[in-house]
Amino acid sequence: MAMEILKKKKDFQRVYRRGHSVASNALVLYLSRNRGQGRRFGFSVSKKTGKAVIRNRVRRILREICRLNEGWFPQDHDVVIIARREAVGKNFRDLAGQLYHLTRRAARKMTPKG
């Protein structure tokens, strides 16, 4: 089954408003519960990151990491990943490691204490 991608601005805005965020030097991860729509992913790479070829390469790497490791992310959540300038030049393994650690931190942050 294909990975569902967020494309509409209003979906991204909802995740930014309602979601929890965690960050590393190269990535920012937002997680927000959705209404039973499964896992949906959104990717954002700013023009400050570089020219289109560079931005698209970073986006493709992030999309492939998420496709291969969907189990890292909680079910019924929207996930938005923002790449920072430091993501440029990093390889698949480096970005995957950072994303894995961000998902663990986000999961701890979202679990209710008690």
CSV table of C-alpha atoms in Angstrom, one decimal:
chain,number,residue,atom,x,y,z
A,1,MET,CA,0.0,0.0,0.0
A,2,ALA,CA,1.3,3.5,-0.9
A,3,MET,CA,2.3,5.9,1.8
A,4,GLU,CA,-0.2,8.8,2.1
A,5,ILE,CA,1.4,12.3,1.7
A,6,LEU,CA,0.1,15.6,3.1
A,7,LYS,CA,0.0,18.2,0.3
A,8,LYS,CA,-2.5,20.9,1.4
A,9,LYS,CA,-1.5,23.9,3.3
A,10,LYS,CA,-4.4,23.6,5.7
A,11,ASP,CA,-3.2,20.1,6.7
A,12,PHE,CA,0.3,21.3,7.4
A,13,GLN,CA,-1.1,24.3,9.4
A,14,ARG,CA,-3.2,21.9,11.5
A,15,VAL,CA,-0.2,19.8,12.3
A,16,TYR,CA,1.9,22.9,13.3
A,17,ARG,CA,-0.9,24.2,15.5
A,18,ARG,CA,-1.9,21.0,17.3
A,19,GLY,CA,1.2,18.9,17.0
A,20,HIS,CA,4.1,18.2,19.3
A,21,SER,CA,7.6,19.1,17.9
A,22,VAL,CA,11.1,17.8,18.5
A,23,ALA,CA,14.2,19.0,16.7
A,24,SER,CA,17.7,18.0,15.9
A,25,ASN,CA,20.4,20.0,14.2
A,26,ALA,CA,19.2,18.8,10.7
A,27,LEU,CA,15.5,18.0,11.1
A,28,VAL,CA,12.3,19.1,12.9
A,29,LEU,CA,9.6,16.5,13.5
A,30,TYR,CA,5.9,17.4,14.1
A,31,LEU,CA,3.4,14.7,15.2
A,32,SER,CA,-0.3,15.3,15.5
A,33,ARG,CA,-3.1,12.9,16.1
A,34,ASN,CA,-5.6,12.7,13.2
A,35,ARG,CA,-9.1,11.3,13.1
A,36,GLY,CA,-8.4,7.7,12.1
A,37,GLN,CA,-6.9,8.5,8.8
A,38,GLY,CA,-3.8,6.3,9.3
A,39,ARG,CA,-0.3,7.6,9.0
A,40,ARG,CA,0.1,10.6,6.7
A,41,PHE,CA,3.4,12.3,6.0
A,42,GLY,CA,4.4,15.8,4.9
A,43,PHE,CA,7.8,17.0,4.0
A,44,SER,CA,9.0,20.6,4.0
A,45,VAL,CA,12.4,21.7,2.6
A,46,SER,CA,12.9,25.5,2.6
A,47,LYS,CA,14.4,27.4,-0.4
A,48,LYS,CA,17.1,28.5,2.1
A,49,THR,CA,18.3,24.9,2.0
A,50,GLY,CA,19.5,25.2,-1.6
A,51,LYS,CA,18.4,25.0,-5.2
A,52,ALA,CA,15.6,22.7,-6.4
A,53,VAL,CA,17.9,19.7,-7.1
A,54,ILE,CA,19.2,19.8,-3.6
A,55,ARG,CA,15.8,20.3,-2.0
A,56,ASN,CA,14.3,17.4,-4.0
A,57,ARG,CA,17.2,15.1,-3.1
A,58,VAL,CA,16.7,15.8,0.6
A,59,ARG,CA,12.9,15.3,0.2
A,60,ARG,CA,13.4,12.0,-1.7
A,61,ILE,CA,15.7,10.6,1.0
A,62,LEU,CA,13.3,11.6,3.8
A,63,ARG,CA,10.3,10.1,1.9
A,64,GLU,CA,12.2,6.8,1.4
A,65,ILE,CA,13.3,6.6,5.1
A,66,CYS,CA,9.6,7.0,6.1
A,67,ARG,CA,8.4,4.5,3.5
A,68,LEU,CA,10.9,1.8,4.7
A,69,ASN,CA,10.3,2.5,8.4
A,70,GLU,CA,6.6,3.4,8.8
A,71,GLY,CA,6.5,1.4,12.0
A,72,TRP,CA,8.6,4.1,13.7
A,73,PHE,CA,5.6,6.4,13.6
A,74,PRO,CA,2.4,6.1,15.6
A,75,GLN,CA,-0.7,4.9,13.9
A,76,ASP,CA,-3.4,7.5,13.1
A,77,HIS,CA,-1.0,10.5,13.3
A,78,ASP,CA,0.1,13.1,10.8
A,79,VAL,CA,3.8,13.5,10.6
A,80,VAL,CA,5.5,16.6,9.2
A,81,ILE,CA,9.3,16.6,8.7
A,82,ILE,CA,11.1,19.9,8.1
A,83,ALA,CA,14.6,19.7,6.8
A,84,ARG,CA,17.1,22.4,7.9
A,85,ARG,CA,20.2,23.5,6.1
A,86,GLU,CA,22.3,21.0,8.0
A,87,ALA,CA,20.4,18.1,6.3
A,88,VAL,CA,22.1,19.0,3.0
A,89,GLY,CA,25.0,16.7,2.3
A,90,LYS,CA,23.9,14.1,4.9
A,91,ASN,CA,23.5,10.6,3.7
A,92,PHE,CA,20.6,8.2,4.1
A,93,ARG,CA,22.0,6.6,7.2
A,94,ASP,CA,22.7,9.9,9.0
A,95,LEU,CA,19.2,11.3,8.3
A,96,ALA,CA,17.6,7.9,9.2
A,97,GLY,CA,19.4,7.9,12.5
A,98,GLN,CA,18.4,11.4,13.4
A,99,LEU,CA,14.8,10.7,12.4
A,100,TYR,CA,14.7,7.5,14.5
A,101,HIS,CA,15.9,9.4,17.6
A,102,LEU,CA,13.3,12.2,16.9
A,103,THR,CA,10.5,9.7,16.7
A,104,ARG,CA,11.5,8.2,20.1
A,105,ARG,CA,11.7,11.6,21.7
A,106,ALA,CA,8.3,12.6,20.3
A,107,ALA,CA,6.7,9.4,21.5
A,108,ARG,CA,8.0,10.0,25.0
A,109,LYS,CA,6.8,13.6,24.9
A,110,MET,CA,3.3,12.6,23.8
A,111,THR,CA,2.7,9.8,26.4
A,112,PRO,CA,0.7,11.1,29.3
A,113,LYS,CA,2.6,11.1,32.6
A,114,GLY,CA,1.1,9.4,35.5
